[in-house]
PDB file of C-alpha atoms in Angstrom:
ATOM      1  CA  UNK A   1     -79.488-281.189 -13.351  1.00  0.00           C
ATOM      2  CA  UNK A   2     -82.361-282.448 -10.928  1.00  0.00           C
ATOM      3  CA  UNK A   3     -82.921-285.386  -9.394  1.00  0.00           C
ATOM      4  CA  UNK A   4     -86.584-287.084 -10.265  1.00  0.00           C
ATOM      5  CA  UNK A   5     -88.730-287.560  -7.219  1.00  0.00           C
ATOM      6  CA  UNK A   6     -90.307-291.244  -6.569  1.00  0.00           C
ATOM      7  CA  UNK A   7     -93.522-290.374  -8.472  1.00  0.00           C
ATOM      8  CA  UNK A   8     -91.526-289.125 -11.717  1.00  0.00           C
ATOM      9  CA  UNK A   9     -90.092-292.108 -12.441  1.00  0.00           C
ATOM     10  CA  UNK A  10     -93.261-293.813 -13.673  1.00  0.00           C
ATOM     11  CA  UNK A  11     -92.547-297.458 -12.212  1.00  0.00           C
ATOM     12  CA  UNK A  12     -95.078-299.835 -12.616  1.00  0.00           C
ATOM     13  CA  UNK A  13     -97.188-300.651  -9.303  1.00  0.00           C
ATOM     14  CA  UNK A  14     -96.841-304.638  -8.538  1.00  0.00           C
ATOM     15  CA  UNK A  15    -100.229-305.734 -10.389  1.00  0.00           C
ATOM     16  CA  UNK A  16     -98.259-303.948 -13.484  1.00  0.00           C
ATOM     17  CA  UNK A  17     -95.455-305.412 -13.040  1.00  0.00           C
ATOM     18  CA  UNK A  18     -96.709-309.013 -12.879  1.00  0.00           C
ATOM     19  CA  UNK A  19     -98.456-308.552 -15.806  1.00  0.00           C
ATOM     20  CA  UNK A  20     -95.517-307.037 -18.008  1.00  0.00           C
ATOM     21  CA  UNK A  21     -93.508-309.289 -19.970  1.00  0.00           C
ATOM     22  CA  UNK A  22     -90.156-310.491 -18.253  1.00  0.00           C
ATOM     23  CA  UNK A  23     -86.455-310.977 -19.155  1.00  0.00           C
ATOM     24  CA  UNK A  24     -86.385-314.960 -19.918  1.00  0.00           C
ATOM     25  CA  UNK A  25     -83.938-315.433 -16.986  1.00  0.00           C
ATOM     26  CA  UNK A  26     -84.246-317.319 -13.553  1.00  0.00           C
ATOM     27  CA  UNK A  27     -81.904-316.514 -10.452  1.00  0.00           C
ATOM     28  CA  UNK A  28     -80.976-319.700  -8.402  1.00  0.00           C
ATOM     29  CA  UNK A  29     -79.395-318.816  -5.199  1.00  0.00           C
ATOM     30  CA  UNK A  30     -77.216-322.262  -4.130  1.00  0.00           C
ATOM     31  CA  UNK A  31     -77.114-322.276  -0.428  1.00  0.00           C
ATOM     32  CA  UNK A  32     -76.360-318.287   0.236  1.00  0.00           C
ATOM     33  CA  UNK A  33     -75.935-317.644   3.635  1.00  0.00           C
ATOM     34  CA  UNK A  34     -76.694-313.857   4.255  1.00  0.00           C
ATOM     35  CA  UNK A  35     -79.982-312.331   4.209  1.00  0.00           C
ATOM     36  CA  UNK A  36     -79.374-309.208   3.109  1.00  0.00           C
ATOM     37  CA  UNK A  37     -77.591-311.026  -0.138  1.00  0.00           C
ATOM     38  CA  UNK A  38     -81.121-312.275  -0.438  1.00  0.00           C
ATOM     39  CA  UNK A  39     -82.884-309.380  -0.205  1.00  0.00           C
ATOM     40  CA  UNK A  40     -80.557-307.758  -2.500  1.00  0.00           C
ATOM     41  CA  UNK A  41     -80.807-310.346  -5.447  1.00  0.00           C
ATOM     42  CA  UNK A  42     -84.949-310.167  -5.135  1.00  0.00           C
ATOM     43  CA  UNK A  43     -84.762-305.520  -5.548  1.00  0.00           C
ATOM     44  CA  UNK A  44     -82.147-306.423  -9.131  1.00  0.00           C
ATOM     45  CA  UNK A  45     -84.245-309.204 -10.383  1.00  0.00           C
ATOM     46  CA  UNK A  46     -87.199-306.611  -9.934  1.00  0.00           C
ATOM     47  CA  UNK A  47     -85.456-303.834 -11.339  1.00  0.00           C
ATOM     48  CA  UNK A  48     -84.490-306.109 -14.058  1.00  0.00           C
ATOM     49  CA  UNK A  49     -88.230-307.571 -14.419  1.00  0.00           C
ATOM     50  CA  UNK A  50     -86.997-311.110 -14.211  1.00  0.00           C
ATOM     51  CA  UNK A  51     -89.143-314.009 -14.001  1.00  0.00           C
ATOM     52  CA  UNK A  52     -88.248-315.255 -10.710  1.00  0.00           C
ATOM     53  CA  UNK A  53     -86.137-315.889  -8.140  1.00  0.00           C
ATOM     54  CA  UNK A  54     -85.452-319.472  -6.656  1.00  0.00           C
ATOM     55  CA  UNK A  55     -83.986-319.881  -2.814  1.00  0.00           C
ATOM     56  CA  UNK A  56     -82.309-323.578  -2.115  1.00  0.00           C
ATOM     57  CA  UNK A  57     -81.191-324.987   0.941  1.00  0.00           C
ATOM     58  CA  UNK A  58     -80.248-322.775   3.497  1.00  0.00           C
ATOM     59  CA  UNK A  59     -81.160-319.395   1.797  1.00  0.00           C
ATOM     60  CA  UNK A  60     -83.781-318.021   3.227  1.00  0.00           C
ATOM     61  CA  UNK A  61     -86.728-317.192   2.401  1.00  0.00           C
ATOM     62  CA  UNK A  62     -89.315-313.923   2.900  1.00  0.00           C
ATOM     63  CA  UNK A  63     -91.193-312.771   4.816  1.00  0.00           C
ATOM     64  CA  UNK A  64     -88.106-311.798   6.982  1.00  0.00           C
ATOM     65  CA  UNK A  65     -86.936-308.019   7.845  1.00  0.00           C
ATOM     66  CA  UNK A  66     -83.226-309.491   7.592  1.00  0.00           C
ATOM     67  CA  UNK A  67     -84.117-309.996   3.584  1.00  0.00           C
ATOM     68  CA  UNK A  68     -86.726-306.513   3.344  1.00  0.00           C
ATOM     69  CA  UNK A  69     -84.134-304.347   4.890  1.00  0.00           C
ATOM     70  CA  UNK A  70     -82.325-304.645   1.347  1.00  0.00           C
ATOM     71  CA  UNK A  71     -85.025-305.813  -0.989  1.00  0.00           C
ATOM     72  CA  UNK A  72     -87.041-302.769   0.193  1.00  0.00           C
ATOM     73  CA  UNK A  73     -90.373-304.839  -1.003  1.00  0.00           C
ATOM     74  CA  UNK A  74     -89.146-306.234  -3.996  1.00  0.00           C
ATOM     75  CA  UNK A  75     -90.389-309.585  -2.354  1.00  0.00           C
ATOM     76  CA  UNK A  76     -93.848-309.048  -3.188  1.00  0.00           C
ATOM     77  CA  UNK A  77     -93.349-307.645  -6.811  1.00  0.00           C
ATOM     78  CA  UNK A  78     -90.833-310.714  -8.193  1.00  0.00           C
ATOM     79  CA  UNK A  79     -92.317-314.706  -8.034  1.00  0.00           C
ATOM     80  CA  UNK A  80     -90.088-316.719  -5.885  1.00  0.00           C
ATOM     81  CA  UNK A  81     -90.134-320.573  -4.903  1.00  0.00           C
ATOM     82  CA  UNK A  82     -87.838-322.236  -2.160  1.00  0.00           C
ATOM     83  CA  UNK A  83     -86.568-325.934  -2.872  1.00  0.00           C
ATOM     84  CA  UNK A  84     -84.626-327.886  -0.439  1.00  0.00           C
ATOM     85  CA  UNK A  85     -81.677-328.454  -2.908  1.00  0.00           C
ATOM     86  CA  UNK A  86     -80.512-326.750  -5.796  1.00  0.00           C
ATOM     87  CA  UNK A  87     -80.443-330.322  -7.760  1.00  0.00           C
ATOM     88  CA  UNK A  88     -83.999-330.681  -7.644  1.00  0.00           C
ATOM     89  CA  UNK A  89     -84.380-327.210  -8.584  1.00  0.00           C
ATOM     90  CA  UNK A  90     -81.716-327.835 -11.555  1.00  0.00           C
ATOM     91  CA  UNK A  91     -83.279-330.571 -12.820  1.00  0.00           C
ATOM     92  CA  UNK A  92     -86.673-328.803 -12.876  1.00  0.00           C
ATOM     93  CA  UNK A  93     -85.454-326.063 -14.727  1.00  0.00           C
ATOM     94  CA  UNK A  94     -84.011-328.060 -17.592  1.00  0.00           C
ATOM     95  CA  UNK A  95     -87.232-330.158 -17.788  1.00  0.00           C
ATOM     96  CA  UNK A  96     -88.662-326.499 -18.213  1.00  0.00           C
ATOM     97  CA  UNK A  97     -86.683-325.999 -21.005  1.00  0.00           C
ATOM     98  CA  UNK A  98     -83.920-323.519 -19.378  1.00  0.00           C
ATOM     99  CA  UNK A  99     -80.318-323.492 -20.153  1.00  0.00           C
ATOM    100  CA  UNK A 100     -78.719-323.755 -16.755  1.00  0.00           C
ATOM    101  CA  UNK A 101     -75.911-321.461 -16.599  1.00  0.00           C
ATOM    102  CA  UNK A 102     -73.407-321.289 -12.966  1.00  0.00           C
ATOM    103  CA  UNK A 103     -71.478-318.054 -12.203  1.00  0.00           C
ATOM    104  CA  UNK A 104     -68.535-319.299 -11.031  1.00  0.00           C
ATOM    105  CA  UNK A 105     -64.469-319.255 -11.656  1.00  0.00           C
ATOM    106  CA  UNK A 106     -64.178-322.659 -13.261  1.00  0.00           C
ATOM    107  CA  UNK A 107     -62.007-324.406 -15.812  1.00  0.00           C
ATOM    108  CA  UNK A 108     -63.669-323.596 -19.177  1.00  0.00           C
ATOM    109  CA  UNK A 109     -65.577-321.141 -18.357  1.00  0.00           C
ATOM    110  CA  UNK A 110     -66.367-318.602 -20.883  1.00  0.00           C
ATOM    111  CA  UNK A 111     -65.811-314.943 -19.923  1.00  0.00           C
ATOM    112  CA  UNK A 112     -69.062-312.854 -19.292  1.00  0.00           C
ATOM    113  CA  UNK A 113     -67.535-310.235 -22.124  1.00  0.00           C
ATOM    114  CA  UNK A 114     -67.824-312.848 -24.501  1.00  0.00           C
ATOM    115  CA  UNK A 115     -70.331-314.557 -23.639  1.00  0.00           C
ATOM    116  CA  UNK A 116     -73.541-313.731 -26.174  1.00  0.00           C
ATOM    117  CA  UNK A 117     -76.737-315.171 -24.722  1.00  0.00           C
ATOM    118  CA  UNK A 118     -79.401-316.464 -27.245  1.00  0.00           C
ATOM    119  CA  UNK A 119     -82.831-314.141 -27.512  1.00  0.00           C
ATOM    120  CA  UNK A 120     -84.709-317.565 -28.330  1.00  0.00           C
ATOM    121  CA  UNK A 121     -83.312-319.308 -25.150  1.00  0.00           C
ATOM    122  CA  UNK A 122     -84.575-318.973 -21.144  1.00  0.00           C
ATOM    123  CA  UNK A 123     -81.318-318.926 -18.819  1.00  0.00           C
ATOM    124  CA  UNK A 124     -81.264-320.069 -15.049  1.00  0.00           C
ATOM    125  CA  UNK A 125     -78.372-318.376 -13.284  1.00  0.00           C
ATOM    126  CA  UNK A 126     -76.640-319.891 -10.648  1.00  0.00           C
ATOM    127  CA  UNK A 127     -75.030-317.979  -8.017  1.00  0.00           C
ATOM    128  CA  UNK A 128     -73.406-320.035  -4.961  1.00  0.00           C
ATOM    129  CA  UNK A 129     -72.677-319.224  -1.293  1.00  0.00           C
ATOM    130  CA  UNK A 130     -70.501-316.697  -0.350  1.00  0.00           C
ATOM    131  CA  UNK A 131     -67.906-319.379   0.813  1.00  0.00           C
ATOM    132  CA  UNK A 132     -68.052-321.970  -0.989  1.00  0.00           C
ATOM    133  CA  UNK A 133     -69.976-320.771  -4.215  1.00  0.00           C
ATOM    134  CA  UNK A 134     -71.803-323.384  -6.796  1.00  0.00           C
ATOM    135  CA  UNK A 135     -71.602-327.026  -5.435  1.00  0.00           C
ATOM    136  CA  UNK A 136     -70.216-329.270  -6.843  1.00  0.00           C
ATOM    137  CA  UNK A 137     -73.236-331.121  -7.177  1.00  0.00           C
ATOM    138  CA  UNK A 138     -74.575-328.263  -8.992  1.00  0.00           C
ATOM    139  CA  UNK A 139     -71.962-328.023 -11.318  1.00  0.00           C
ATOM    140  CA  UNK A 140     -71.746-330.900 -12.092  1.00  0.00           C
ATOM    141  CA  UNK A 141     -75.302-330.815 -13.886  1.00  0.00           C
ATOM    142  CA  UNK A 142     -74.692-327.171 -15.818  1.00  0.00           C
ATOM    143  CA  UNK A 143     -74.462-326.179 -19.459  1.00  0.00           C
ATOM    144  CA  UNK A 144     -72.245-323.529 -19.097  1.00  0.00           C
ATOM    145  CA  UNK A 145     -70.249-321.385 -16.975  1.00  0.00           C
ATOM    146  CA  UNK A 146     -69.801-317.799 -17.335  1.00  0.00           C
ATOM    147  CA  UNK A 147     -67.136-315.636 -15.340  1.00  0.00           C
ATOM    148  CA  UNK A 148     -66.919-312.278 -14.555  1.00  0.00           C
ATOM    149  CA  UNK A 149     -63.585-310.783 -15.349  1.00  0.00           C
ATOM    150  CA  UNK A 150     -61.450-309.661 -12.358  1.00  0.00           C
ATOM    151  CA  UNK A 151     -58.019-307.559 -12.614  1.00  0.00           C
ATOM    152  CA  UNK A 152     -57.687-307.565  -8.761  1.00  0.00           C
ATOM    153  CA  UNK A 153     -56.150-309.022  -5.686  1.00  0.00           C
ATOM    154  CA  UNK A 154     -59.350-310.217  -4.459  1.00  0.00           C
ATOM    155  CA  UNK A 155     -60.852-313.924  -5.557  1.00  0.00           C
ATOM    156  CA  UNK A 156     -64.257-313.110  -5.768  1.00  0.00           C
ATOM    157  CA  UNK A 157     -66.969-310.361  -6.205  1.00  0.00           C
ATOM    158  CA  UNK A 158     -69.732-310.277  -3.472  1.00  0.00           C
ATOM    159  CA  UNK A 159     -72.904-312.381  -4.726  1.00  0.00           C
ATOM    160  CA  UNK A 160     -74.957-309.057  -5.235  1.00  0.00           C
ATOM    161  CA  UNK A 161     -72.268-307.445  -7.545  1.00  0.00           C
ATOM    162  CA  UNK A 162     -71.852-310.538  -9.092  1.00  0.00           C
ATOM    163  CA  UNK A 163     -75.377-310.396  -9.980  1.00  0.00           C
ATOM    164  CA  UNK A 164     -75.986-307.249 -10.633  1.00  0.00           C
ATOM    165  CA  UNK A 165     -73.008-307.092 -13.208  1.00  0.00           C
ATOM    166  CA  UNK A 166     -74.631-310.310 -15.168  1.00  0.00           C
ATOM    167  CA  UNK A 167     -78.517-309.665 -14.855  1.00  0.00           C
ATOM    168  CA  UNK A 168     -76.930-306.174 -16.101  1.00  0.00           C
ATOM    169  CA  UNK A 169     -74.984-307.564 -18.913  1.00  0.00           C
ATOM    170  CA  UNK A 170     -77.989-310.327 -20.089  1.00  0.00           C
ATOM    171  CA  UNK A 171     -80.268-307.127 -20.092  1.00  0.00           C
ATOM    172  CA  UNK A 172     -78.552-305.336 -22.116  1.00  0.00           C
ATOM    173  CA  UNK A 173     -77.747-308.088 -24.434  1.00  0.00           C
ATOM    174  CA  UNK A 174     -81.197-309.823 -24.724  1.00  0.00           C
ATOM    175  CA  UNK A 175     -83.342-306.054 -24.453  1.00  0.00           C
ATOM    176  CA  UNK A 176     -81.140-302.955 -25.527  1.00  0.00           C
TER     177      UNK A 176
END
């Protein structure tokens, strides 16, 4: 077996990939605190083709070489807007017609296994700080809660696993 070199791949170049048609999802980072989580989250929402990424609070925002160290110029391919608090943000998303959706461990929550997302619906995703994940502000205002299944000691996955398992699992649900 042999590895494909960069140019074999056939990726679209950014003009391509602005014009292509995305996955109907939205990330919503809630306050995240490291940079590198940020730059992380903008190279799977590319690699994903999703519409956008939205930075609230205290995440920060590009151009930074904290965030391109990890999103490796995903920043310039994948639309991105900064709001001050994830509320605001919330509440335009829903007025956009999204179903707002929190990753988090929470009473009720259904489990990401069973969750089925709808191919006629646009989801906003909420992932929350690494401490402190989804306010409760925030969650307060959702439609649903999904969590990821965990069999381990630990209480949490990191915020770009977390991701990358869900934008994985709505991908495959909604496109494969």
């Amino acid at each position: 077996m042999k590895k494909l070199k960069l140019e074999e791949l056939n990726r679209p170049d950014i003009a391509e990939f602005k014009a292509q048609e995305k996955l109907p999802v939205v990330v919503v980072l809630d306050n995240v605190r490291s940079m590198h989580n940020v730059g992380s989250v903008f190279r799977t929402a590319d690699g994903f083709a999703l519409e956008k990424v939205i930075l609230c609070g205290i995440t920060a925002q590009p151009p930074h070489r904290e965030i391109e160290k990890t999103a490796l110029g995903a920043t310039q391919s994948v639309d991105w807007v900064h709001y001050a608090d994830t509320v605001s943000a919330v509440d335009d998303l829903r007025t956009s017609g999204y179903e707002i959706v929190a990753i988090e461990q929470a009473q009720n929550s259904t489990m990401l296994n069973i969750f089925t997302p709808d191919v006629t619906k646009k989801y906003a995703l909420i992932f929350g700080n690494e401490v402190d994940g989804v306010s409760d502000e925030v969650m307060a205002k959702i439609d649903e809660c999904i969590e990821i299944p965990q069999f381990g000691t630990k209480h949490s996955f990191n915020i770009v696993i977390s991701a990358g398992i869900v934008l994985w699992d709505f991908f495959a649900k909604l496109r494969l």
